[in-house]
CSV table of C-alpha atoms in Angstrom, one decimal:
chain,number,residue,atom,x,y,z
A,22,MET,CA,-6.1,6.7,-18.4
A,23,LEU,CA,-5.1,3.1,-17.6
A,24,LEU,CA,-5.5,1.5,-14.2
A,25,THR,CA,-3.8,-1.9,-13.8
A,26,GLY,CA,-5.0,-4.2,-11.1
A,27,SER,CA,-8.6,-3.0,-11.6
A,28,SER,CA,-10.2,-6.2,-10.4
A,29,GLY,CA,-8.3,-6.2,-7.2
A,30,TRP,CA,-9.0,-4.8,-3.8
A,31,LEU,CA,-7.5,-1.4,-4.4
A,32,GLY,CA,-8.7,-1.2,-8.0
A,33,ARG,CA,-12.4,-1.5,-7.2
A,34,PHE,CA,-12.1,1.5,-4.9
A,35,LEU,CA,-9.6,3.5,-7.0
A,36,ALA,CA,-11.5,3.4,-10.3
A,37,PRO,CA,-14.6,5.3,-9.0
A,38,ARG,CA,-12.3,7.8,-7.3
A,39,LEU,CA,-10.4,8.5,-10.6
A,40,ARG,CA,-13.6,9.0,-12.5
A,41,ALA,CA,-14.9,11.4,-9.8
A,42,ALA,CA,-11.7,13.3,-10.3
A,43,GLY,CA,-12.6,13.7,-14.0
A,44,HIS,CA,-10.6,10.8,-15.6
A,45,GLN,CA,-11.8,8.3,-18.1
A,46,VAL,CA,-10.6,5.0,-16.8
A,47,VAL,CA,-9.7,1.8,-18.7
A,48,GLY,CA,-9.2,-1.0,-16.2
A,49,MET,CA,-6.8,-3.9,-16.9
A,50,ASP,CA,-6.4,-7.1,-14.9
A,51,VAL,CA,-5.8,-10.8,-15.3
A,52,VAL,CA,-9.3,-11.6,-14.3
A,53,PRO,CA,-12.7,-10.0,-15.2
A,54,GLY,CA,-14.2,-7.5,-12.7
A,55,ALA,CA,-16.7,-4.7,-12.5
A,56,GLU,CA,-14.0,-2.1,-13.2
A,57,THR,CA,-12.0,-4.1,-15.8
A,58,GLN,CA,-12.4,-3.6,-19.5
A,59,VAL,CA,-9.3,-5.4,-20.7
A,60,VAL,CA,-8.3,-8.9,-19.4
A,61,ALA,CA,-4.6,-9.3,-19.9
A,62,SER,CA,-1.3,-9.4,-18.0
A,63,VAL,CA,1.1,-6.4,-17.8
A,64,ALA,CA,3.8,-8.9,-18.6
A,65,ASP,CA,2.3,-9.2,-22.2
A,66,ARG,CA,4.1,-6.5,-24.1
A,67,ALA,CA,1.9,-6.9,-27.2
A,68,ALA,CA,-1.3,-6.6,-25.1
A,69,ILE,CA,0.1,-3.4,-23.6
A,70,GLU,CA,0.9,-1.9,-27.0
A,71,ARG,CA,-2.6,-2.8,-28.3
A,72,LEU,CA,-4.3,-1.3,-25.3
A,73,PHE,CA,-2.5,2.0,-25.6
A,74,LYS,CA,-3.3,2.2,-29.3
A,75,ASP,CA,-7.0,1.1,-29.0
A,76,HIS,CA,-7.8,3.3,-26.0
A,77,GLY,CA,-5.7,6.4,-26.4
A,78,VAL,CA,-4.2,6.0,-22.9
A,79,GLU,CA,-2.9,9.4,-21.6
A,80,ALA,CA,-1.7,8.4,-18.1
A,81,VAL,CA,-1.0,5.2,-16.0
A,82,VAL,CA,-1.9,4.2,-12.4
A,83,HIS,CA,-0.1,0.9,-12.0
A,84,GLY,CA,-1.6,-1.0,-9.2
A,85,GLY,CA,-1.3,-4.5,-10.6
A,86,ALA,CA,1.2,-6.9,-9.1
A,87,LEU,CA,1.9,-10.2,-7.5
A,88,HIS,CA,2.0,-9.7,-3.7
A,89,LYS,CA,3.5,-11.3,-0.7
A,90,PRO,CA,0.9,-14.1,-0.2
A,91,ASP,CA,1.4,-15.0,-3.9
A,92,ILE,CA,4.9,-16.4,-2.9
A,93,ALA,CA,3.2,-19.6,-1.9
A,94,ARG,CA,1.3,-19.8,-5.3
A,95,PHE,CA,3.8,-18.6,-8.0
A,96,PRO,CA,7.4,-19.3,-8.9
A,97,VAL,CA,10.1,-16.6,-8.6
A,98,GLN,CA,10.0,-16.0,-12.4
A,99,ALA,CA,6.4,-15.0,-12.2
A,100,PHE,CA,7.2,-12.2,-9.8
A,101,VAL,CA,9.9,-11.0,-12.2
A,102,ASP,CA,7.6,-11.2,-15.2
A,103,VAL,CA,4.7,-9.3,-13.6
A,104,ASN,CA,6.3,-6.9,-11.1
A,105,VAL,CA,9.5,-6.0,-13.1
A,106,THR,CA,8.9,-6.7,-16.8
A,107,GLY,CA,5.3,-5.7,-16.5
A,108,THR,CA,6.3,-2.3,-15.0
A,109,LEU,CA,8.9,-1.9,-17.7
A,110,ASN,CA,6.4,-2.6,-20.4
A,111,LEU,CA,4.1,0.1,-19.0
A,112,LEU,CA,6.9,2.7,-18.5
A,113,GLN,CA,8.2,2.2,-22.1
A,114,ALA,CA,4.6,2.5,-23.5
A,115,ALA,CA,4.0,5.6,-21.4
A,116,VAL,CA,7.3,7.2,-22.7
A,117,ALA,CA,6.4,6.3,-26.3
A,118,ALA,CA,3.0,7.9,-25.9
A,119,GLY,CA,4.5,11.1,-24.5
A,120,HIS,CA,2.8,10.8,-21.1
A,121,ASP,CA,3.5,13.4,-18.3
A,122,ARG,CA,2.6,11.2,-15.3
A,123,PHE,CA,2.9,7.6,-14.0
A,124,VAL,CA,1.9,6.5,-10.6
A,125,MET,CA,2.9,3.1,-9.2
A,126,THR,CA,1.7,1.2,-6.1
A,127,SER,CA,4.7,-0.1,-4.2
A,128,THR,CA,4.9,-1.4,-0.7
A,129,THR,CA,6.4,-0.6,2.7
A,130,SER,CA,7.3,-4.3,2.9
A,131,LEU,CA,10.4,-3.8,0.7
A,132,MET,CA,11.8,-1.6,3.6
A,133,ILE,CA,11.7,-4.6,6.0
A,134,SER,CA,14.9,-6.5,6.1
A,135,GLN,CA,15.2,-9.7,8.1
A,136,SER,CA,16.8,-7.8,11.0
A,137,ILE,CA,14.0,-5.3,11.1
A,138,ARG,CA,11.4,-8.0,10.9
A,139,ASP,CA,13.1,-9.9,13.8
A,140,GLU,CA,12.6,-6.8,16.0
A,141,ALA,CA,15.6,-7.7,18.1
A,142,GLY,CA,16.7,-4.2,19.0
A,143,ALA,CA,15.9,-2.2,22.1
A,144,ALA,CA,13.9,0.4,20.3
A,145,ALA,CA,11.2,0.5,17.6
A,146,VAL,CA,12.7,1.3,14.2
A,147,TRP,CA,11.4,4.6,12.7
A,148,LEU,CA,10.9,4.1,8.9
A,149,GLY,CA,10.9,6.9,6.4
A,150,GLU,CA,11.6,7.4,2.8
A,151,THR,CA,15.4,7.8,3.4
A,152,THR,CA,15.7,4.6,5.5
A,153,GLY,CA,18.4,2.3,4.0
A,154,PRO,CA,20.2,0.5,2.8
A,155,LEU,CA,17.2,-1.5,1.7
A,156,ALA,CA,17.5,-5.3,1.8
A,157,PRO,CA,14.0,-6.8,1.0
A,158,ARG,CA,13.7,-10.2,2.6
A,159,ASN,CA,11.7,-12.0,-0.2
A,160,ILE,CA,11.1,-12.0,-3.9
A,161,TYR,CA,8.0,-9.7,-3.5
A,162,GLY,CA,10.1,-6.9,-2.0
A,163,VAL,CA,13.0,-7.5,-4.3
A,164,THR,CA,10.8,-7.1,-7.4
A,165,LYS,CA,8.9,-4.1,-6.1
A,166,LEU,CA,12.2,-2.4,-5.3
A,167,ALA,CA,13.4,-3.1,-8.9
A,168,ALA,CA,10.2,-1.6,-10.2
A,169,GLU,CA,10.7,1.5,-8.2
A,170,GLY,CA,14.1,1.8,-9.8
A,171,LEU,CA,12.7,1.5,-13.2
A,172,CYS,CA,10.3,4.4,-12.4
A,173,ARG,CA,13.2,6.5,-11.2
A,174,LEU,CA,15.2,5.7,-14.3
A,175,HIS,CA,12.5,6.6,-16.7
A,176,HIS,CA,12.1,9.9,-15.0
A,177,ALA,CA,15.9,10.5,-15.2
A,178,GLU,CA,16.3,9.4,-18.8
A,179,HIS,CA,13.0,10.3,-20.4
A,180,GLY,CA,11.4,13.0,-18.2
A,181,LEU,CA,8.4,10.8,-17.3
A,182,SER,CA,7.0,12.2,-14.1
A,183,SER,CA,6.7,9.2,-11.8
A,184,ILE,CA,5.3,8.9,-8.2
A,185,VAL,CA,5.9,5.7,-6.2
A,186,LEU,CA,3.6,5.1,-3.3
A,187,ARG,CA,4.9,2.7,-0.7
A,188,THR,CA,1.6,1.8,0.8
A,189,ALA,CA,1.3,0.2,4.3
A,190,ARG,CA,-1.2,-2.6,4.9
A,191,PHE,CA,-4.8,-2.2,3.7
A,192,PHE,CA,-5.7,-5.8,2.8
A,193,PRO,CA,-9.1,-7.1,4.2
A,194,GLU,CA,-8.2,-10.7,4.8
A,195,ASP,CA,-6.5,-12.1,7.9
A,196,ASP,CA,-2.7,-11.8,8.3
A,197,ASP,CA,-0.9,-14.8,6.8
A,198,THR,CA,1.9,-14.8,9.3
A,199,HIS,CA,0.4,-13.4,12.6
A,200,SER,CA,-2.6,-15.0,14.3
A,201,GLU,CA,-2.5,-13.2,17.7
A,202,PRO,CA,-4.3,-11.0,18.1
A,203,SER,CA,-6.6,-12.0,15.4
A,204,GLY,CA,-8.9,-10.3,12.9
A,205,GLU,CA,-10.2,-6.9,13.6
A,206,ASN,CA,-8.1,-6.5,16.8
A,207,LEU,CA,-4.8,-6.8,14.9
A,208,LYS,CA,-5.9,-4.4,12.2
A,209,ALA,CA,-7.0,-1.8,14.8
A,210,ASN,CA,-3.6,-2.0,16.5
A,211,GLU,CA,-1.9,-1.5,13.2
A,212,PHE,CA,-3.5,1.9,12.7
A,213,LEU,CA,-1.0,3.0,15.3
A,214,HIS,CA,2.0,2.3,13.1
A,215,ARG,CA,1.5,0.5,9.8
A,216,ARG,CA,-2.0,0.4,8.3
A,217,LEU,CA,-4.5,2.5,6.4
A,218,THR,CA,-7.9,2.0,4.9
A,219,VAL,CA,-8.4,1.0,1.2
A,220,ASP,CA,-10.3,4.3,0.7
A,221,ASP,CA,-7.4,6.3,1.9
A,222,ALA,CA,-5.0,4.3,-0.3
A,223,ALA,CA,-7.2,5.1,-3.3
A,224,GLN,CA,-7.3,8.8,-2.5
A,225,ALA,CA,-3.6,8.8,-2.1
A,226,HIS,CA,-3.2,7.6,-5.7
A,227,VAL,CA,-5.5,10.4,-6.9
A,228,ALA,CA,-3.5,13.0,-5.1
A,229,ALA,CA,-0.2,11.5,-6.6
A,230,LEU,CA,-1.7,11.6,-10.1
A,231,GLU,CA,-2.5,15.3,-9.7
A,232,ARG,CA,0.9,16.2,-8.2
A,233,ALA,CA,3.2,14.1,-10.4
A,234,PRO,CA,4.0,16.7,-13.1
A,235,SER,CA,5.0,19.3,-10.5
A,236,ILE,CA,7.1,16.9,-8.5
A,237,GLY,CA,8.8,15.0,-11.2
A,238,PHE,CA,9.9,11.9,-9.3
A,239,GLY,CA,9.1,11.0,-5.7
A,240,THR,CA,8.7,8.1,-3.4
A,241,TYR,CA,6.2,8.3,-0.5
A,242,ILE,CA,5.1,6.2,2.4
A,243,VAL,CA,1.4,6.1,2.7
A,244,SER,CA,0.0,5.1,6.1
A,245,ALA,CA,-2.3,6.4,8.7
A,246,PRO,CA,-0.5,9.1,10.6
A,247,THR,CA,1.2,7.7,13.7
A,248,PRO,CA,0.4,9.4,17.0
A,249,PHE,CA,4.0,8.6,18.2
A,250,ALA,CA,7.1,10.7,18.2
A,251,ARG,CA,10.6,9.3,17.5
A,252,SER,CA,11.4,9.9,21.2
A,253,ASP,CA,8.9,7.1,22.0
A,254,ALA,CA,10.9,4.5,20.2
A,255,GLN,CA,12.4,2.7,23.2
A,256,ALA,CA,9.3,2.9,25.3
A,257,LEU,CA,7.2,1.4,22.3
A,258,LYS,CA,9.5,-1.6,22.2
A,259,ARG,CA,9.4,-2.0,26.0
A,260,ASP,CA,5.7,-1.3,26.8
A,261,ALA,CA,3.7,-0.1,23.9
A,262,ALA,CA,0.4,-0.3,25.8
A,263,ALA,CA,1.7,2.3,28.3
A,264,VAL,CA,2.7,4.6,25.5
A,265,VAL,CA,-0.7,4.3,23.8
A,266,ALA,CA,-2.3,5.1,27.2
A,267,GLY,CA,-0.3,8.3,27.4
A,268,TYR,CA,-1.8,9.5,24.1
A,269,PHE,CA,-5.2,7.9,24.4
A,270,PRO,CA,-6.1,7.4,28.1
A,271,GLU,CA,-9.4,5.6,27.4
A,272,ALA,CA,-8.0,3.2,24.8
A,273,ALA,CA,-7.6,0.3,27.3
A,274,GLU,CA,-11.1,0.5,28.5
A,275,LEU,CA,-12.6,0.9,25.1
A,276,TYR,CA,-10.6,-2.1,23.9
A,277,ALA,CA,-11.7,-4.2,26.9
A,278,ARG,CA,-15.3,-3.7,26.1
A,279,ARG,CA,-14.7,-5.3,22.8
A,280,GLY,CA,-12.5,-8.1,24.2
A,281,TRP,CA,-9.4,-6.7,22.4
A,282,ARG,CA,-5.8,-6.3,23.4
A,283,LEU,CA,-3.5,-3.3,22.9
A,284,PRO,CA,-0.1,-4.2,21.5
A,285,SER,CA,2.5,-5.0,24.2
A,286,SER,CA,5.4,-4.1,22.0
A,287,ILE,CA,5.8,-2.2,18.7
A,288,GLY,CA,9.0,-2.9,16.7
A,289,ARG,CA,8.6,-0.5,13.8
A,290,VAL,CA,6.7,2.7,12.9
A,291,TYR,CA,6.0,4.0,9.4
A,292,ASP,CA,6.3,7.8,9.1
A,293,ALA,CA,3.9,9.2,6.4
A,294,ALA,CA,4.8,12.9,7.1
A,295,LEU,CA,6.5,13.4,3.7
A,296,ALA,CA,3.4,12.5,1.7
A,297,GLU,CA,1.5,15.1,3.7
A,298,ARG,CA,4.0,17.8,3.1
A,299,GLU,CA,4.6,17.2,-0.6
A,300,LEU,CA,1.5,15.4,-1.9
A,301,GLY,CA,-0.9,17.3,0.4
A,302,PHE,CA,-2.3,14.0,1.4
A,303,ARG,CA,-3.2,12.8,4.9
A,304,CYS,CA,-5.2,9.6,5.7
A,305,ARG,CA,-8.6,10.4,7.0
A,306,THR,CA,-8.8,7.3,9.2
A,307,ASP,CA,-6.4,6.9,12.0
A,308,PHE,CA,-6.3,5.2,15.4
A,309,ALA,CA,-8.3,8.0,17.0
A,310,THR,CA,-11.1,7.2,14.4
A,311,VAL,CA,-10.9,3.6,15.5
A,312,LEU,CA,-11.4,4.6,19.1
A,313,ASP,CA,-14.3,6.8,18.1
A,314,ALA,CA,-16.0,3.8,16.6
A,315,LEU,CA,-15.5,1.8,19.8
A,316,ARG,CA,-16.8,4.6,21.9
A,317,THR,CA,-20.1,4.9,19.9
A,318,GLY,CA,-20.5,1.2,19.2
A,319,ALA,CA,-20.2,1.8,15.5
A,320,PRO,CA,-18.6,-0.8,13.2
A,321,PRO,CA,-14.8,-0.5,12.8
A,322,PRO,CA,-13.9,2.1,10.2
A,323,PHE,CA,-11.9,-0.4,8.2
A,324,ALA,CA,-12.7,-3.5,6.1
A,325,HIS,CA,-12.1,-7.0,7.6
A,326,ASP,CA,-13.1,-9.9,5.3
A,327,PRO,CA,-11.3,-13.2,6.1
A,328,ALA,CA,-12.9,-14.8,3.0
A,329,TYR,CA,-11.5,-12.2,0.5
A,330,GLU,CA,-9.6,-13.8,-2.4
A,331,SER,CA,-7.3,-11.7,-4.6
A,332,PRO,CA,-7.4,-12.0,-8.5
A,333,SER,CA,-4.0,-13.7,-8.5
A,334,ALA,CA,-5.3,-16.4,-6.1
A,335,ALA,CA,-8.1,-17.1,-8.5
A,336,THR,CA,-5.6,-17.5,-11.4
A,337,ALA,CA,-3.5,-19.9,-9.4
A,338,ARG,CA,-6.3,-22.4,-8.9
């Protein structure tokens, strides 16, 4: 099977998981890596056709893409070439090869319009797979939404079973737009409503690959299960720390020991319940796991590496 984005953060965790599930993995990326056998771009149609022919690819997990931080590094056309044309190249090759499954990594970011990002409402926005109309606020979201549409179209027109995973945040570096709270504190807070570990992201792809033929086409949010209910939406916006205390009475004390702060307001919550019902997948690491680590003095159960550099950043230098 083909894994694109194999030199990236997800790819280095996903490739071993796929092999453990019994798959022979051919990794493809724009830069070399331990899990990468083919160095090429998905935007190169000839390279894709060569790879399928030379390696007898039988399924695709498409994790390669330009991401939101790449907006500062690449022109708009590069996003279209990689995220849209690259996805189309893979889908057409998969159809021609008679594949029965295709899994694509998408993003919850495409669900965030400017109005949702501004968080001006009186309640937190509850985000699920039926949330819409979608109005992505940047070229990253626009191209990933287009790529999702191509997956749906190739299922409808060619019968290619396709699963789209809208993953929440799992990057290890610092946030490029929010500096307070910083580092590990921000990541810990996000496990309440919009984060997962890279290990869980990898396992979600393995589950999607297994279920794709029986599902046909599906789009799923993948995030740590939120402890909140929809009825908490107004209180989360008004005083999130008090809501958290209701679910986790010792959270504030455990946070204080570390010098961390609980969120004062939460403006949106990702609901990953559909993935649990239909894919049979639930993230193993959640906010309770984070608190367990604080309680015992163990390292946080997630990766934080401010020095991490993506493969796309390396190619932009």
